[in-house]
mmCIF file of C-alpha atoms in Angstrom:
data_model
loop_
_atom_site.group_PDB
_atom_site.id
_atom_site.type_symbol
_atom_site.label_atom_id
_atom_site.label_comp_id
_atom_site.label_asym_id
_atom_site.label_seq_id
_atom_site.Cartn_x
_atom_site.Cartn_y
_atom_site.Cartn_z
ATOM 1 C CA MET K 22 -9.310 255.239 58.461
ATOM 2 C CA ALA K 23 -9.516 257.211 55.122
ATOM 3 C CA GLU K 24 -5.852 255.910 54.082
ATOM 4 C CA GLU K 25 -7.244 252.364 54.017
ATOM 5 C CA SER K 26 -9.840 253.321 51.039
ATOM 6 C CA THR K 27 -9.346 251.508 47.843
ATOM 7 C CA ALA K 28 -11.246 251.414 44.441
ATOM 8 C CA ARG K 29 -11.966 247.776 45.184
ATOM 9 C CA ARG K 30 -13.522 248.251 48.524
ATOM 10 C CA ARG K 31 -15.659 251.352 47.468
ATOM 11 C CA GLU K 32 -17.134 249.580 44.660
ATOM 12 C CA LEU K 33 -17.616 246.464 46.472
ATOM 13 C CA GLY K 34 -19.254 249.033 49.213
ATOM 14 C CA SER K 35 -21.397 250.731 46.277
ATOM 15 C CA GLU K 36 -22.439 247.470 44.938
ATOM 16 C CA LEU K 37 -23.975 246.237 48.352
ATOM 17 C CA ARG K 38 -25.723 249.328 49.084
ATOM 18 C CA VAL K 39 -27.535 249.217 45.804
ATOM 19 C CA LEU K 40 -28.517 245.661 46.747
ATOM 20 C CA ARG K 41 -29.615 246.623 50.231
ATOM 21 C CA LYS K 42 -31.844 249.659 48.565
ATOM 22 C CA ARG K 43 -33.310 247.065 46.157
ATOM 23 C CA ARG K 44 -34.847 245.039 49.041
ATOM 24 C CA ASN K 45 -35.991 248.476 50.370
ATOM 25 C CA MET K 46 -34.009 248.049 53.502
ATOM 26 C CA SER K 47 -32.387 250.976 55.657
ATOM 27 C CA GLY K 48 -29.130 250.231 56.875
ATOM 28 C CA HIS K 49 -31.042 250.566 60.409
ATOM 29 C CA GLU K 50 -33.207 247.674 59.416
ATOM 30 C CA LEU K 51 -30.499 245.837 57.682
ATOM 31 C CA GLY K 52 -28.468 246.281 60.895
ATOM 32 C CA ARG K 53 -30.606 244.920 63.206
ATOM 33 C CA ARG K 54 -31.316 241.743 61.012
ATOM 34 C CA LEU K 55 -27.752 241.101 61.011
ATOM 35 C CA GLU K 56 -27.107 242.360 64.998
ATOM 36 C CA TRP K 57 -24.567 244.643 63.224
ATOM 37 C CA ALA K 58 -24.007 248.179 64.697
ATOM 38 C CA PRO K 59 -25.981 250.803 61.638
ATOM 39 C CA SER K 60 -22.468 252.447 61.885
ATOM 40 C CA ASN K 61 -20.811 249.356 60.125
ATOM 41 C CA ILE K 62 -23.149 249.210 57.706
ATOM 42 C CA SER K 63 -22.464 252.456 56.616
ATOM 43 C CA ARG K 64 -18.744 251.934 56.788
ATOM 44 C CA LEU K 65 -19.020 248.701 54.864
ATOM 45 C CA GLU K 66 -20.767 250.411 52.199
ATOM 46 C CA THR K 67 -18.924 253.658 51.732
ATOM 47 C CA GLY K 68 -15.528 250.977 51.438
ATOM 48 C CA VAL K 69 -14.041 252.627 55.106
ATOM 49 C CA ARG K 70 -14.556 249.104 57.168
ATOM 50 C CA PRO K 71 -12.375 246.149 56.024
ATOM 51 C CA LEU K 72 -14.589 243.495 53.887
ATOM 52 C CA PRO K 73 -14.042 240.110 55.285
ATOM 53 C CA VAL K 74 -15.767 237.447 53.031
ATOM 54 C CA THR K 75 -17.954 235.933 55.662
ATOM 55 C CA ASP K 76 -19.540 239.758 56.544
ATOM 56 C CA VAL K 77 -19.918 240.072 52.596
ATOM 57 C CA ALA K 78 -21.457 236.559 52.235
ATOM 58 C CA THR K 79 -23.998 237.241 54.998
ATOM 59 C CA PHE K 80 -24.795 240.657 53.535
ATOM 60 C CA LEU K 81 -25.128 239.153 50.382
ATOM 61 C CA GLY K 82 -27.460 236.389 51.633
ATOM 62 C CA SER K 83 -29.981 239.051 53.706
ATOM 63 C CA CYS K 84 -30.154 241.208 50.702
ATOM 64 C CA GLY K 85 -31.424 238.327 48.326
ATOM 65 C CA ALA K 86 -28.669 238.505 45.988
ATOM 66 C CA THR K 87 -28.944 236.500 42.920
ATOM 67 C CA LEU K 88 -26.256 233.747 42.376
ATOM 68 C CA GLN K 89 -24.577 235.587 39.671
ATOM 69 C CA GLU K 90 -24.148 238.765 41.722
ATOM 70 C CA GLN K 91 -23.002 236.325 44.638
ATOM 71 C CA LYS K 92 -20.202 235.154 42.518
ATOM 72 C CA ARG K 93 -19.181 238.295 41.039
ATOM 73 C CA LEU K 94 -19.040 240.180 44.564
ATOM 74 C CA LEU K 95 -17.616 237.229 46.453
ATOM 75 C CA LYS K 96 -14.609 236.956 43.694
ATOM 76 C CA LEU K 97 -14.630 241.128 44.230
ATOM 77 C CA ALA K 98 -14.305 240.525 47.739
ATOM 78 C CA THR K 99 -11.443 238.170 47.706
ATOM 79 C CA THR K 100 -9.435 239.983 45.367
ATOM 80 C CA THR K 101 -6.224 241.082 47.274
ATOM 81 C CA ASP K 102 -5.814 244.902 47.609
ATOM 82 C CA ASP K 103 -2.384 245.646 46.566
ATOM 83 C CA HIS K 104 -3.317 249.323 45.301
ATOM 84 C CA TYR K 105 -2.772 248.449 41.591
ATOM 85 C CA TRP K 106 -6.350 246.539 40.768
ATOM 86 C CA VAL K 107 -6.815 245.338 37.356
ATOM 87 C CA ARG K 108 -10.180 244.871 35.600
ATOM 88 C CA PRO K 109 -9.484 243.183 32.485
ATOM 89 C CA TYR K 110 -12.094 243.670 29.409
ATOM 90 C CA PHE K 111 -11.718 239.862 28.734
ATOM 91 C CA ASP K 112 -13.264 238.592 32.427
ATOM 92 C CA GLN K 113 -16.830 237.980 32.279
ATOM 93 C CA LEU K 114 -17.168 238.773 35.863
ATOM 94 C CA ALA K 115 -15.369 242.069 35.657
ATOM 95 C CA ASP K 116 -16.879 245.282 34.010
ATOM 96 C CA PRO K 117 -14.422 247.893 33.805
ATOM 97 C CA LEU K 118 -16.364 250.576 32.592
ATOM 98 C CA LYS K 119 -19.187 249.695 35.239
ATOM 99 C CA SER K 120 -15.883 250.104 37.759
ATOM 100 C CA VAL K 121 -15.398 253.367 36.135
ATOM 101 C CA ILE K 122 -19.022 254.599 36.452
ATOM 102 C CA ILE K 123 -19.144 253.867 39.884
ATOM 103 C CA GLN K 124 -15.980 255.810 40.774
ATOM 104 C CA GLU K 125 -17.010 259.016 38.870
ATOM 105 C CA ASN K 126 -20.074 258.979 40.876
ATOM 106 C CA LEU K 127 -18.471 259.166 43.891
ATOM 107 C CA ALA K 128 -15.740 261.469 43.187
ATOM 108 C CA GLU K 129 -15.863 265.363 43.888
ATOM 109 C CA SER K 130 -13.696 266.245 41.172
ATOM 110 C CA ILE K 131 -12.176 264.689 38.196
ATOM 111 C CA ILE K 132 -8.825 265.487 35.846
ATOM 112 C CA VAL K 133 -8.522 263.932 32.704
ATOM 113 C CA PHE K 134 -5.594 263.580 30.256
ATOM 114 C CA GLU K 135 -6.144 262.080 26.869
ATOM 115 C CA PRO K 136 -3.451 262.180 24.371
ATOM 116 C CA GLY K 137 -5.198 260.649 21.393
ATOM 117 C CA ARG K 138 -8.908 260.772 21.619
ATOM 118 C CA ILE K 139 -11.702 262.675 22.890
ATOM 119 C CA PRO K 140 -12.525 261.643 26.234
ATOM 120 C CA GLY K 141 -15.569 259.314 26.877
ATOM 121 C CA LEU K 142 -17.180 261.533 29.324
ATOM 122 C CA GLN K 143 -17.394 264.188 26.201
ATOM 123 C CA GLN K 144 -17.639 262.278 23.305
ATOM 124 C CA THR K 145 -20.980 262.566 21.260
ATOM 125 C CA GLU K 146 -22.850 259.566 20.505
ATOM 126 C CA THR K 147 -21.855 259.579 16.717
ATOM 127 C CA TYR K 148 -18.020 260.011 17.631
ATOM 128 C CA MET K 149 -18.081 257.109 20.289
ATOM 129 C CA ARG K 150 -20.322 254.673 17.829
ATOM 130 C CA THR K 151 -17.183 255.294 15.323
ATOM 131 C CA VAL K 152 -14.503 254.597 17.867
ATOM 132 C CA PHE K 153 -16.202 251.401 18.615
ATOM 133 C CA GLU K 154 -16.512 250.519 14.929
ATOM 134 C CA TRP K 155 -12.998 251.589 14.104
ATOM 135 C CA ALA K 156 -11.851 249.218 16.602
ATOM 136 C CA GLY K 157 -13.085 246.359 14.759
ATOM 137 C CA LEU K 158 -13.632 244.095 17.954
ATOM 138 C CA HIS K 159 -17.309 244.054 18.679
ATOM 139 C CA THR K 160 -20.460 243.109 16.524
ATOM 140 C CA ARG K 161 -23.168 245.805 16.043
ATOM 141 C CA ASP K 162 -25.355 244.545 18.666
ATOM 142 C CA ARG K 163 -22.338 244.771 21.352
ATOM 143 C CA ILE K 164 -21.212 248.225 20.024
ATOM 144 C CA ASP K 165 -25.183 249.403 20.663
ATOM 145 C CA LEU K 166 -24.822 247.898 24.121
ATOM 146 C CA LEU K 167 -21.505 249.855 24.598
ATOM 147 C CA VAL K 168 -22.762 253.327 23.126
ATOM 148 C CA LYS K 169 -25.718 253.305 25.670
ATOM 149 C CA ALA K 170 -23.218 252.180 28.517
ATOM 150 C CA ARG K 171 -20.839 255.112 27.849
ATOM 151 C CA LEU K 172 -23.788 257.583 27.087
ATOM 152 C CA ASP K 173 -25.189 256.244 30.743
ATOM 153 C CA ARG K 174 -21.675 256.724 32.279
ATOM 154 C CA GLN K 175 -22.373 260.490 30.977
ATOM 155 C CA ASN K 176 -25.117 261.165 33.352
ATOM 156 C CA VAL K 177 -22.976 261.837 36.313
ATOM 157 C CA LEU K 178 -22.730 265.347 34.463
ATOM 158 C CA ASP K 179 -26.134 266.013 34.531
ATOM 159 C CA ARG K 180 -26.590 265.477 38.065
ATOM 160 C CA THR K 181 -27.364 268.359 40.476
ATOM 161 C CA ASN K 182 -24.042 268.773 41.662
ATOM 162 C CA PRO K 183 -21.941 267.095 39.058
ATOM 163 C CA PRO K 184 -18.307 266.430 40.056
ATOM 164 C CA ARG K 185 -15.823 269.394 39.089
ATOM 165 C CA CYS K 186 -14.215 268.103 35.686
ATOM 166 C CA SER K 187 -11.064 269.353 34.429
ATOM 167 C CA PHE K 188 -10.542 267.762 30.974
ATOM 168 C CA PHE K 189 -6.799 268.530 29.131
ATOM 169 C CA ILE K 190 -7.191 267.003 25.492
ATOM 170 C CA HIS K 191 -4.076 267.107 22.995
ATOM 171 C CA GLU K 192 -4.269 269.012 20.185
ATOM 172 C CA ARG K 193 -3.340 265.589 18.258
ATOM 173 C CA ALA K 194 -6.667 264.745 19.534
ATOM 174 C CA LEU K 195 -8.796 266.963 17.984
ATOM 175 C CA ARG K 196 -7.331 267.114 14.498
ATOM 176 C CA SER K 197 -7.457 263.143 14.395
ATOM 177 C CA MET K 198 -10.055 262.867 11.735
ATOM 178 C CA ILE K 199 -13.026 260.204 13.611
ATOM 179 C CA GLY K 200 -15.759 259.750 11.163
ATOM 180 C CA GLY K 201 -15.173 262.433 8.859
ATOM 181 C CA ALA K 202 -15.357 266.118 9.096
ATOM 182 C CA GLN K 203 -19.141 266.478 10.121
ATOM 183 C CA VAL K 204 -18.739 264.130 13.069
ATOM 184 C CA MET K 205 -15.641 266.322 13.998
ATOM 185 C CA HIS K 206 -17.719 269.409 13.599
ATOM 186 C CA GLU K 207 -20.280 268.000 15.921
ATOM 187 C CA GLN K 208 -17.624 266.803 18.198
ATOM 188 C CA LEU K 209 -15.924 270.211 18.301
ATOM 189 C CA VAL K 210 -18.930 272.133 18.685
ATOM 190 C CA HIS K 211 -20.468 270.046 21.872
ATOM 191 C CA LEU K 212 -16.855 270.917 23.512
ATOM 192 C CA VAL K 213 -17.219 274.497 22.852
ATOM 193 C CA LEU K 214 -20.762 274.347 24.695
ATOM 194 C CA ALA K 215 -18.982 272.083 27.232
ATOM 195 C CA SER K 216 -16.621 274.460 28.148
ATOM 196 C CA ASN K 217 -19.034 277.090 29.240
ATOM 197 C CA LEU K 218 -20.465 274.987 31.931
ATOM 198 C CA ARG K 219 -19.237 275.886 35.559
ATOM 199 C CA TYR K 220 -18.596 272.643 36.571
ATOM 200 C CA CYS K 221 -16.476 272.067 33.633
ATOM 201 C CA ARG K 222 -12.755 273.160 32.657
ATOM 202 C CA ILE K 223 -11.657 271.899 29.074
ATOM 203 C CA ARG K 224 -7.765 272.585 28.473
ATOM 204 C CA VAL K 225 -6.151 272.028 24.764
ATOM 205 C CA VAL K 226 -2.821 271.053 24.901
ATOM 206 C CA PRO K 227 -0.793 272.396 21.980
ATOM 207 C CA GLU K 228 1.233 270.258 19.648
ATOM 208 C CA SER K 229 4.050 273.045 20.328
ATOM 209 C CA ALA K 230 4.298 271.997 24.304
ATOM 210 C CA HIS K 231 7.110 269.763 23.632
ATOM 211 C CA THR K 232 7.405 268.759 26.892
ATOM 212 C CA MET K 233 3.881 267.059 26.513
ATOM 213 C CA ARG K 234 4.910 265.097 23.403
ATOM 214 C CA MET K 235 6.082 262.053 25.104
ATOM 215 C CA LEU K 236 3.011 261.725 27.311
ATOM 216 C CA ASP K 237 1.197 259.018 25.516
ATOM 217 C CA ASN K 238 -1.253 257.180 27.560
ATOM 218 C CA SER K 239 -4.506 258.615 29.102
ATOM 219 C CA PHE K 240 -5.311 259.121 32.815
ATOM 220 C CA ASN K 241 -8.200 260.312 35.435
ATOM 221 C CA ILE K 242 -7.292 261.515 38.569
ATOM 222 C CA LEU K 243 -10.537 260.709 40.650
ATOM 223 C CA GLU K 244 -10.609 262.863 44.137
ATOM 224 C CA TYR K 245 -12.968 262.033 46.565
ATOM 225 C CA ALA K 246 -14.211 264.273 49.679
ATOM 226 C CA ASP K 247 -13.782 261.234 52.459
ATOM 227 C CA HIS K 248 -11.214 259.355 50.350
ATOM 228 C CA PRO K 249 -7.642 259.323 48.944
ATOM 229 C CA ALA K 250 -7.316 260.082 45.097
ATOM 230 C CA THR K 251 -7.215 257.496 42.860
ATOM 231 C CA VAL K 252 -5.882 257.378 39.052
ATOM 232 C CA TYR K 253 -7.572 255.360 36.808
ATOM 233 C CA VAL K 254 -5.537 253.997 33.330
ATOM 234 C CA ASP K 255 -7.393 252.485 30.283
ATOM 235 C CA THR K 256 -5.606 250.241 28.266
ATOM 236 C CA TYR K 257 -6.524 248.076 25.226
ATOM 237 C CA ALA K 258 -6.962 244.939 27.285
ATOM 238 C CA ALA K 259 -7.791 246.133 30.805
ATOM 239 C CA GLY K 260 -8.436 249.391 32.955
ATOM 240 C CA PHE K 261 -6.934 249.459 35.924
ATOM 241 C CA PHE K 262 -7.038 251.488 39.399
ATOM 242 C CA ILE K 263 -3.936 252.962 41.210
ATOM 243 C CA ASP K 264 -4.303 253.617 44.862
ATOM 244 C CA ASP K 265 -0.621 253.443 45.641
ATOM 245 C CA ARG K 266 0.166 256.760 47.078
ATOM 246 C CA ALA K 267 3.545 257.025 45.062
ATOM 247 C CA GLY K 268 1.666 256.327 42.031
ATOM 248 C CA VAL K 269 -1.339 258.956 42.694
ATOM 249 C CA GLU K 270 1.579 261.418 43.401
ATOM 250 C CA ALA K 271 3.370 260.850 40.003
ATOM 251 C CA HIS K 272 0.450 261.634 38.339
ATOM 252 C CA TYR K 273 -0.500 264.888 40.283
ATOM 253 C CA VAL K 274 3.103 265.952 38.791
ATOM 254 C CA LEU K 275 1.983 265.409 35.352
ATOM 255 C CA GLY K 276 -1.116 266.943 36.003
ATOM 256 C CA ALA K 277 1.035 270.091 37.104
ATOM 257 C CA GLN K 278 2.886 269.777 34.074
ATOM 258 C CA LEU K 279 -0.453 269.797 31.930
ATOM 259 C CA GLU K 280 -1.643 273.053 33.805
ATOM 260 C CA GLN K 281 1.166 274.804 32.892
ATOM 261 C CA ASN K 282 1.402 273.763 28.932
ATOM 262 C CA ALA K 283 -2.240 273.954 27.866
ATOM 263 C CA LEU K 284 -4.086 277.048 26.629
ATOM 264 C CA THR K 285 -5.984 278.737 29.034
ATOM 265 C CA GLU K 286 -9.539 277.840 29.336
ATOM 266 C CA ALA K 287 -10.476 281.326 27.320
ATOM 267 C CA ASP K 288 -7.602 280.328 24.716
ATOM 268 C CA SER K 289 -8.664 276.516 24.531
ATOM 269 C CA ARG K 290 -12.486 277.828 23.920
ATOM 270 C CA GLN K 291 -11.145 280.183 20.773
ATOM 271 C CA TRP K 292 -8.934 277.507 19.498
ATOM 272 C CA LEU K 293 -11.596 274.550 19.587
ATOM 273 C CA SER K 294 -14.085 277.218 17.975
ATOM 274 C CA GLN K 295 -11.541 277.799 15.245
ATOM 275 C CA LEU K 296 -11.199 274.130 14.679
ATOM 276 C CA ALA K 297 -14.966 273.470 14.593
ATOM 277 C CA SER K 298 -15.155 276.027 11.691
ATOM 278 C CA GLU K 299 -12.326 274.541 9.996
ATOM 279 C CA TYR K 300 -14.563 270.987 10.022
ATOM 280 C CA ASP K 301 -17.561 273.146 9.046
ATOM 281 C CA ARG K 302 -15.801 274.334 5.801
ATOM 282 C CA MET K 303 -14.700 270.813 4.985
ATOM 283 C CA GLU K 304 -18.288 269.553 4.757
ATOM 284 C CA GLU K 305 -18.955 272.395 2.135
#
């Protein structure tokens, strides 16, 4: 049954679980109310059981979902699973960042490659704010909301048992001057500190790694204890999840190449420390 799970179904199940808990109902209580077996509730909420629209509608009604929640989640329930699930940034009913947060909180481990900027889970507040400002797409109020959402996303790393994270960051992302020397110095110090955490591996991909120069798109491989791995790719217009096994395996091949070409954790920490010092001297 685990092979049937997809990012879309896991997100829908997670959203349903939140609604049930908001009503202070246990799975057994909701099962009795709907005359469903408690195991069906559990399988529905974990994304293992298929999600017929009628069951989702019944679940939503029993949990007192608002009209907006019903509209959003029923659309999610009726989306076809073709193993490539797009979450457009310009759809009012879709929230790609929320989708990523749900998957990251369910994940047991996360592998991240970023060729052009610091990974979102490791960005400082000043760095991320500058990135949004330079994009020129949002008002200041909207940027405040986006920054808060990204900071909330980082809460997954503050859990008692956070996912194991491997961050592969290309040298050009680390040398790209976002917001000036002070911003970069603070960001590099943050990465050095994070590299000492037991659950966090930070590996620098040097410019000298010629085979990695053509790899210009970021990706996240999210691994779960009870579900197949999923790949998340972020683009300018949309984020999308890849559940297709061939697509996921292709990204594991890239991950293996990154393991071979990146600096070791110790060398990466030293490299980051040296670059932080360079940015610090630029401030003087």
